[in-house]
Amino acid sequence: MSPDTVLGVLVVAAGAVVMAAGARWKGRSVRPLAPRRARTLAWQAYVRALARSADLAVTAARGTAGRGEPAIVTVDDVVRLAERRFGYEEVSREHAAAALRHAYERAGCAADTVTDAYTAIQ
């Protein structure tokens, strides 16, 4: 046998071993190893989605407001965006209000935007 043939057989055998191992342990590397880490990652994703939803709601409200009119952003807008865009079935109004307050203050919206985030907690 030539050295090229031996090398080819070794590469094919190594590939077959890797494929067999992948089929055996399919999906194990994707799942977190600890439930606490999984909960932490899920919470971080939820917070990021709410922050992004609040930013999108502020941007959309500012874009639809007429000249000289204040933009109106509600907590329901943030909840709706988090549900429709990010797939969360149940979003807490308190969390959405907190995200909207943070986005409102970070974007400097006090001069041209009105929100119910400060009074919407029920």
mmCIF file of C-alpha atoms in Angstrom:
data_model
loop_
_atom_site.group_PDB
_atom_site.id
_atom_site.type_symbol
_atom_site.label_atom_id
_atom_site.label_comp_id
_atom_site.label_asym_id
_atom_site.label_seq_id
_atom_site.Cartn_x
_atom_site.Cartn_y
_atom_site.Cartn_z
ATOM 1 C CA MET A 1 0.000 0.000 0.000
ATOM 2 C CA SER A 2 1.151 3.470 -0.764
ATOM 3 C CA PRO A 3 1.466 6.114 1.978
ATOM 4 C CA ASP A 4 -1.328 8.144 0.372
ATOM 5 C CA THR A 5 -3.721 5.202 0.602
ATOM 6 C CA VAL A 6 -2.877 4.619 4.269
ATOM 7 C CA LEU A 7 -3.371 8.324 5.036
ATOM 8 C CA GLY A 8 -6.728 8.309 3.227
ATOM 9 C CA VAL A 9 -7.916 5.274 5.172
ATOM 10 C CA LEU A 10 -6.880 6.904 8.465
ATOM 11 C CA VAL A 11 -8.720 10.131 7.609
ATOM 12 C CA VAL A 12 -11.873 8.230 6.656
ATOM 13 C CA ALA A 13 -11.681 6.115 9.819
ATOM 14 C CA ALA A 14 -11.195 9.195 12.010
ATOM 15 C CA GLY A 15 -14.174 10.870 10.314
ATOM 16 C CA ALA A 16 -16.328 7.812 10.911
ATOM 17 C CA VAL A 17 -15.368 7.765 14.596
ATOM 18 C CA VAL A 18 -16.218 11.460 14.976
ATOM 19 C CA MET A 19 -19.562 10.971 13.217
ATOM 20 C CA ALA A 20 -20.399 7.978 15.411
ATOM 21 C CA ALA A 21 -19.539 9.945 18.551
ATOM 22 C CA GLY A 22 -21.664 12.851 17.338
ATOM 23 C CA ALA A 23 -24.616 10.563 16.701
ATOM 24 C CA ARG A 24 -24.210 9.004 20.147
ATOM 25 C CA TRP A 25 -23.995 12.276 22.082
ATOM 26 C CA LYS A 26 -26.231 14.339 19.848
ATOM 27 C CA GLY A 27 -27.261 17.600 21.483
ATOM 28 C CA ARG A 28 -25.289 17.193 24.694
ATOM 29 C CA SER A 29 -22.914 20.058 23.955
ATOM 30 C CA VAL A 30 -25.796 22.470 23.306
ATOM 31 C CA ARG A 31 -27.514 21.986 26.644
ATOM 32 C CA PRO A 32 -26.043 23.688 29.691
ATOM 33 C CA LEU A 33 -24.558 21.323 32.212
ATOM 34 C CA ALA A 34 -26.208 22.818 35.276
ATOM 35 C CA PRO A 35 -29.855 23.831 35.787
ATOM 36 C CA ARG A 36 -28.764 26.975 37.632
ATOM 37 C CA ARG A 37 -26.686 28.048 34.633
ATOM 38 C CA ALA A 38 -29.631 27.330 32.332
ATOM 39 C CA ARG A 39 -31.911 29.529 34.453
ATOM 40 C CA THR A 40 -29.292 32.300 34.499
ATOM 41 C CA LEU A 41 -28.913 32.190 30.722
ATOM 42 C CA ALA A 42 -32.695 32.199 30.234
ATOM 43 C CA TRP A 43 -33.039 35.224 32.527
ATOM 44 C CA GLN A 44 -30.279 37.098 30.676
ATOM 45 C CA ALA A 45 -31.974 36.396 27.351
ATOM 46 C CA TYR A 46 -35.297 37.625 28.779
ATOM 47 C CA VAL A 47 -33.725 40.860 30.040
ATOM 48 C CA ARG A 48 -31.995 41.458 26.683
ATOM 49 C CA ALA A 49 -35.261 40.857 24.825
ATOM 50 C CA LEU A 50 -37.128 43.303 27.059
ATOM 51 C CA ALA A 51 -34.431 45.950 26.655
ATOM 52 C CA ARG A 52 -34.486 45.512 22.889
ATOM 53 C CA SER A 53 -38.299 45.624 22.865
ATOM 54 C CA ALA A 54 -38.257 48.869 24.845
ATOM 55 C CA ASP A 55 -35.720 50.419 22.467
ATOM 56 C CA LEU A 56 -37.797 49.359 19.474
ATOM 57 C CA ALA A 57 -40.977 50.738 21.040
ATOM 58 C CA VAL A 58 -39.338 54.121 21.709
ATOM 59 C CA THR A 59 -37.908 54.270 18.197
ATOM 60 C CA ALA A 60 -41.229 53.320 16.607
ATOM 61 C CA ALA A 61 -43.154 55.875 18.685
ATOM 62 C CA ARG A 62 -40.702 58.626 17.790
ATOM 63 C CA GLY A 63 -40.947 57.678 14.128
ATOM 64 C CA THR A 64 -44.749 57.801 14.028
ATOM 65 C CA ALA A 65 -45.186 61.006 16.023
ATOM 66 C CA GLY A 66 -46.103 64.019 13.949
ATOM 67 C CA ARG A 67 -44.085 67.190 13.851
ATOM 68 C CA GLY A 68 -44.468 69.049 17.140
ATOM 69 C CA GLU A 69 -46.309 66.145 18.803
ATOM 70 C CA PRO A 70 -44.899 64.103 21.651
ATOM 71 C CA ALA A 71 -44.264 60.432 20.983
ATOM 72 C CA ILE A 72 -46.370 58.115 23.137
ATOM 73 C CA VAL A 73 -44.821 54.854 24.341
ATOM 74 C CA THR A 74 -46.754 52.471 26.568
ATOM 75 C CA VAL A 75 -45.796 49.423 28.557
ATOM 76 C CA ASP A 76 -48.251 47.455 26.424
ATOM 77 C CA ASP A 77 -46.152 48.314 23.360
ATOM 78 C CA VAL A 78 -43.107 46.756 25.021
ATOM 79 C CA VAL A 79 -45.083 43.684 26.110
ATOM 80 C CA ARG A 80 -46.520 43.266 22.617
ATOM 81 C CA LEU A 81 -43.091 43.549 20.971
ATOM 82 C CA ALA A 82 -41.545 41.043 23.400
ATOM 83 C CA GLU A 83 -44.334 38.581 22.708
ATOM 84 C CA ARG A 84 -44.482 38.958 18.932
ATOM 85 C CA ARG A 85 -40.868 39.576 18.063
ATOM 86 C CA PHE A 86 -39.007 37.534 20.645
ATOM 87 C CA GLY A 87 -41.582 34.788 21.274
ATOM 88 C CA TYR A 88 -42.210 35.246 24.982
ATOM 89 C CA GLU A 89 -45.699 34.030 25.812
ATOM 90 C CA GLU A 90 -45.993 35.771 29.153
ATOM 91 C CA VAL A 91 -44.176 39.032 29.886
ATOM 92 C CA SER A 92 -44.427 40.691 33.267
ATOM 93 C CA ARG A 93 -45.734 44.263 33.097
ATOM 94 C CA GLU A 94 -43.404 45.222 35.938
ATOM 95 C CA HIS A 95 -40.378 43.977 34.016
ATOM 96 C CA ALA A 96 -41.573 45.661 30.831
ATOM 97 C CA ALA A 97 -42.123 48.932 32.708
ATOM 98 C CA ALA A 98 -38.633 48.758 34.201
ATOM 99 C CA ALA A 99 -37.108 48.129 30.764
ATOM 100 C CA LEU A 100 -39.102 51.008 29.292
ATOM 101 C CA ARG A 101 -38.039 53.363 32.094
ATOM 102 C CA HIS A 102 -34.406 52.424 31.500
ATOM 103 C CA ALA A 103 -34.694 52.939 27.723
ATOM 104 C CA TYR A 104 -36.609 56.191 28.243
ATOM 105 C CA GLU A 105 -33.941 57.635 30.513
ATOM 106 C CA ARG A 106 -31.028 56.306 28.453
ATOM 107 C CA ALA A 107 -32.401 57.829 25.219
ATOM 108 C CA GLY A 108 -33.158 61.214 26.816
ATOM 109 C CA CYS A 109 -36.829 61.083 25.922
ATOM 110 C CA ALA A 110 -38.137 63.480 28.577
ATOM 111 C CA ALA A 111 -38.371 66.389 26.130
ATOM 112 C CA ASP A 112 -40.289 64.736 23.295
ATOM 113 C CA THR A 113 -41.786 61.464 24.534
ATOM 114 C CA VAL A 114 -44.557 60.529 26.957
ATOM 115 C CA THR A 115 -44.739 57.155 28.693
ATOM 116 C CA ASP A 116 -46.805 55.352 31.272
ATOM 117 C CA ALA A 117 -43.848 53.335 32.537
ATOM 118 C CA TYR A 118 -43.706 55.273 35.788
ATOM 119 C CA THR A 119 -47.382 54.732 36.641
ATOM 120 C CA ALA A 120 -48.187 51.439 34.870
ATOM 121 C CA ILE A 121 -47.205 49.084 37.657
ATOM 122 C CA GLN A 122 -50.376 47.405 38.886
#
